[in-house]
Amino acid sequence: MEDWTIGMILILVICGFLAGFIDSVVGGGGLIAIPALLAAGIPLHLLLGSNKLAGTLCSLTSTASFVRSGKINMKLARKLIPLSVIGAAAGTLTVRQVPSEFLKPMVIVMLIVITIYTLFKKSWGDVSTFSAKSSTLRLAGLAAALLIGFYDGFFGPGTGSFLIFAFLMMGFEFVTAAGNAKILNLASNVTSLLTFIALGSVSYTYGLMLGIPMVIGAIVGSRLAIRKGAAYIRPLFIAVTVLLIGKQIWDTIH
């Protein structure tokens, strides 16, 4: 058992709530959660697995909120979840063998494109135009679930942004796009977490100390998103994507 101080606990509780609040809707909670775990003194070999434990609890909570509100296309999600799981498992195993740092410049460019596209499409995501009968959209969804699931297991930053963008491109409005993204993100999180557990790379103490306040933040954040709709999710989506761009640029430079 680690020697906990009041300061360490406060860091994890406050940062956990903020991370859960943001992550519950558009992802990006790792921007806050990972530095919080480092500040609390977690051993580096347990960092990613413990963060994944906390993130999985957060994803489970926010997904439940979206399911209860009917803001997830469950028929589509049931088809995409297995591919997200396969992709995440493959990505998590691959990152043990291949360094993921080479992806950073590519991720920066993709996040910049997403941000610019969303900024200029003012009314994008206000109304759903998704058609379940479109074979092209179904194939695009299957490919996105597999590739983004792999990316989540292999590297991770921006997964929520990429998933929401994929569902917006398929014609969903912002709230349902966020809900669909959360259930796929939950599937890939669970898969990655189980892989980290099997590899002995999870601290349950750190993970739960961060995860419990993340759950509370997720409850507040997801309910607010469902109530406020696109007017709330759109600016949060843009803000988190811009922060992710800045974080990746900073990491690349340093």
XYZ file of C-alpha atoms in Angstrom:
254
model
C 0.000 0.000 0.000
C 1.397 3.369 -1.029
C 2.018 6.093 1.575
C -0.736 8.500 0.629
C -0.684 12.170 1.546
C -3.613 14.608 1.596
C -2.007 16.438 -1.335
C -1.835 13.286 -3.481
C -5.455 12.447 -2.724
C -6.635 15.993 -3.518
C -4.779 15.956 -6.833
C -6.449 12.723 -7.884
C -9.938 13.724 -6.662
C -10.007 17.208 -8.243
C -8.286 16.217 -11.464
C -10.326 13.016 -11.649
C -13.607 14.942 -11.511
C -12.468 17.383 -14.217
C -11.127 14.571 -16.406
C -14.356 12.602 -16.058
C -16.489 15.669 -16.807
C -14.664 16.296 -20.098
C -14.066 12.673 -21.058
C -17.715 11.703 -20.564
C -18.707 13.717 -23.626
C -15.846 14.279 -26.065
C -12.935 12.265 -24.658
C -9.577 13.784 -23.845
C -9.707 13.055 -20.127
C -6.176 11.691 -20.322
C -4.942 15.265 -20.776
C -5.771 15.755 -17.098
C -5.696 12.200 -15.732
C -2.182 11.186 -16.804
C -0.428 14.299 -15.388
C -2.462 13.805 -12.176
C -1.236 10.221 -11.814
C 2.339 11.333 -12.447
C 2.004 14.122 -9.865
C 0.669 11.592 -7.357
C 3.835 9.520 -7.820
C 2.646 6.468 -9.729
C 5.414 4.141 -10.982
C 5.821 4.663 -14.736
C 5.278 1.001 -15.652
C 1.787 1.191 -14.074
C 0.803 4.566 -15.561
C -1.054 3.582 -18.737
C -2.835 0.580 -17.250
C -4.006 2.489 -14.159
C -5.212 5.371 -16.329
C -7.078 2.845 -18.471
C -8.811 1.455 -15.355
C -10.011 4.933 -14.371
C -10.975 5.741 -17.969
C -12.976 2.522 -18.281
C -15.003 3.348 -15.152
C -15.647 6.814 -16.606
C -16.671 5.411 -20.014
C -19.004 2.885 -18.378
C -20.754 5.626 -16.423
C -21.190 8.058 -19.319
C -22.256 5.260 -21.690
C -24.990 4.255 -19.225
C -26.262 7.856 -19.200
C -26.411 7.979 -23.007
C -28.121 4.557 -23.169
C -30.795 5.630 -20.673
C -31.483 8.791 -22.673
C -31.804 6.844 -25.948
C -28.891 8.790 -27.486
C -27.038 5.729 -28.822
C -27.907 3.913 -32.047
C -27.789 0.449 -30.467
C -28.477 -1.433 -33.710
C -25.380 0.106 -35.283
C -23.326 -0.094 -32.076
C -23.859 -3.879 -31.797
C -22.260 -4.300 -35.223
C -19.342 -1.967 -34.519
C -18.380 -3.054 -30.984
C -16.751 -6.402 -31.998
C -14.506 -4.586 -34.486
C -13.591 -1.968 -31.890
C -12.666 -4.770 -29.473
C -10.530 -6.596 -32.047
C -8.783 -3.361 -33.027
C -8.079 -2.356 -29.412
C -6.657 -5.776 -28.503
C -4.382 -5.736 -31.551
C -3.278 -2.154 -30.806
C -2.479 -2.849 -27.140
C -0.415 -5.910 -28.022
C 1.355 -4.069 -30.849
C 2.433 -1.146 -28.643
C 4.372 -3.619 -26.490
C 6.522 -4.394 -29.536
C 6.554 -1.187 -31.594
C 7.051 2.376 -30.220
C 4.044 4.586 -30.987
C 5.883 7.933 -31.023
C 6.072 8.038 -34.822
C 2.305 8.634 -34.923
C 2.459 12.040 -33.213
C 3.003 14.228 -36.320
C 0.235 12.394 -38.189
C -2.167 12.767 -35.256
C -1.432 16.516 -35.031
C -2.307 16.990 -38.712
C -5.507 14.937 -38.408
C -6.667 16.838 -35.315
C -6.009 20.182 -37.040
C -8.084 19.072 -40.052
C -10.927 17.966 -37.752
C -10.883 21.293 -35.880
C -10.885 23.437 -39.041
C -13.630 21.340 -40.649
C -15.839 21.578 -37.559
C -15.263 25.333 -37.181
C -16.284 26.062 -40.763
C -19.302 23.727 -40.792
C -21.372 25.954 -38.512
C -24.599 23.929 -38.478
C -22.873 20.541 -38.700
C -24.254 18.044 -36.219
C -27.426 19.998 -35.415
C -29.732 17.585 -37.276
C -29.275 13.880 -38.046
C -29.085 12.852 -41.702
C -27.878 9.287 -41.034
C -29.448 6.558 -43.192
C -29.219 2.981 -41.928
C -29.910 1.754 -45.479
C -26.685 3.184 -46.897
C -24.162 0.381 -47.467
C -21.394 2.959 -47.886
C -22.072 4.419 -44.443
C -22.189 0.940 -42.888
C -18.817 0.039 -44.412
C -17.364 3.380 -43.296
C -18.589 2.716 -39.748
C -17.071 -0.786 -39.702
C -13.717 0.519 -40.953
C -13.727 3.425 -38.470
C -14.523 1.119 -35.530
C -11.647 -1.237 -36.388
C -9.041 1.431 -37.175
C -9.876 3.797 -34.290
C -10.090 0.829 -31.906
C -6.568 -0.167 -32.974
C -5.395 3.433 -32.569
C -6.897 3.605 -29.061
C -5.020 0.504 -27.988
C -1.796 1.508 -29.746
C -1.508 5.234 -28.986
C -4.742 6.767 -27.676
C -4.713 10.607 -27.630
C -7.664 12.028 -29.572
C -9.641 8.764 -29.752
C -12.846 10.484 -28.587
C -12.396 13.266 -31.156
C -11.792 10.783 -33.971
C -14.837 8.687 -33.041
C -17.172 11.684 -32.773
C -15.864 13.051 -36.079
C -16.451 9.659 -37.751
C -20.063 9.536 -36.550
C -20.658 13.162 -37.563
C -19.357 12.303 -41.038
C -21.871 9.445 -41.115
C -24.661 11.984 -40.567
C -25.408 11.762 -36.840
C -26.149 14.878 -34.797
C -23.681 15.810 -32.044
C -25.408 14.189 -29.041
C -25.932 10.800 -30.710
C -22.455 10.998 -32.268
C -21.069 11.489 -28.741
C -23.192 8.610 -27.410
C -22.113 6.240 -30.189
C -18.503 7.284 -29.617
C -18.750 6.544 -25.886
C -20.038 2.992 -26.293
C -17.273 2.147 -28.791
C -14.708 3.832 -26.576
C -16.001 1.743 -23.657
C -15.520 -1.451 -25.675
C -11.948 -0.572 -26.622
C -11.186 0.609 -23.068
C -12.375 -2.668 -21.534
C -10.319 -4.653 -24.031
C -7.167 -2.613 -23.402
C -7.726 -2.757 -19.630
C -8.016 -6.568 -19.654
C -4.802 -6.731 -21.682
C -2.995 -4.432 -19.211
C -4.289 -6.552 -16.302
C -3.009 -9.723 -17.966
C 0.391 -8.025 -18.356
C 0.427 -6.934 -14.688
C 0.501 -3.236 -15.600
C -2.349 -1.899 -13.417
C -2.295 -0.345 -9.946
C -5.808 -0.780 -8.577
C -5.114 1.695 -5.782
C -4.142 4.542 -8.106
C -6.721 3.532 -10.719
C -9.626 3.558 -8.268
C -8.468 6.714 -6.461
C -8.609 8.485 -9.818
C -11.525 6.496 -11.233
C -14.115 7.166 -8.516
C -14.051 10.977 -8.913
C -13.979 10.435 -12.693
C -17.255 8.533 -12.363
C -18.823 11.485 -10.523
C -17.512 13.875 -13.176
C -18.874 11.605 -15.904
C -22.352 11.618 -14.381
C -22.425 15.422 -14.273
C -20.836 15.899 -17.706
C -22.932 13.392 -19.647
C -26.222 14.597 -18.154
C -25.341 18.189 -19.001
C -24.439 17.193 -22.568
C -27.708 15.301 -23.078
C -29.714 18.239 -21.724
C -27.860 21.021 -23.577
C -27.234 19.195 -26.870
C -25.050 20.434 -29.736
C -24.805 23.965 -28.297
C -22.747 22.498 -25.437
C -20.975 19.574 -27.124
C -19.738 21.431 -30.220
C -17.611 24.081 -28.403
C -16.356 21.473 -25.899
C -15.401 19.193 -28.782
C -13.465 22.002 -30.487
C -11.794 23.110 -27.235
C -10.600 19.609 -26.318
C -9.376 18.957 -29.862
C -7.358 22.202 -29.807
C -5.871 21.226 -26.419
C -4.949 17.819 -27.821
C -3.198 19.513 -30.751
C -1.221 21.703 -28.341
C -0.309 18.722 -26.150
C 0.904 16.653 -29.098
C 2.938 19.562 -30.496
C 4.495 20.150 -27.058
C 5.370 16.447 -26.685
C 6.854 16.330 -30.176
C 9.047 19.401 -29.597
C 10.239 18.210 -26.181
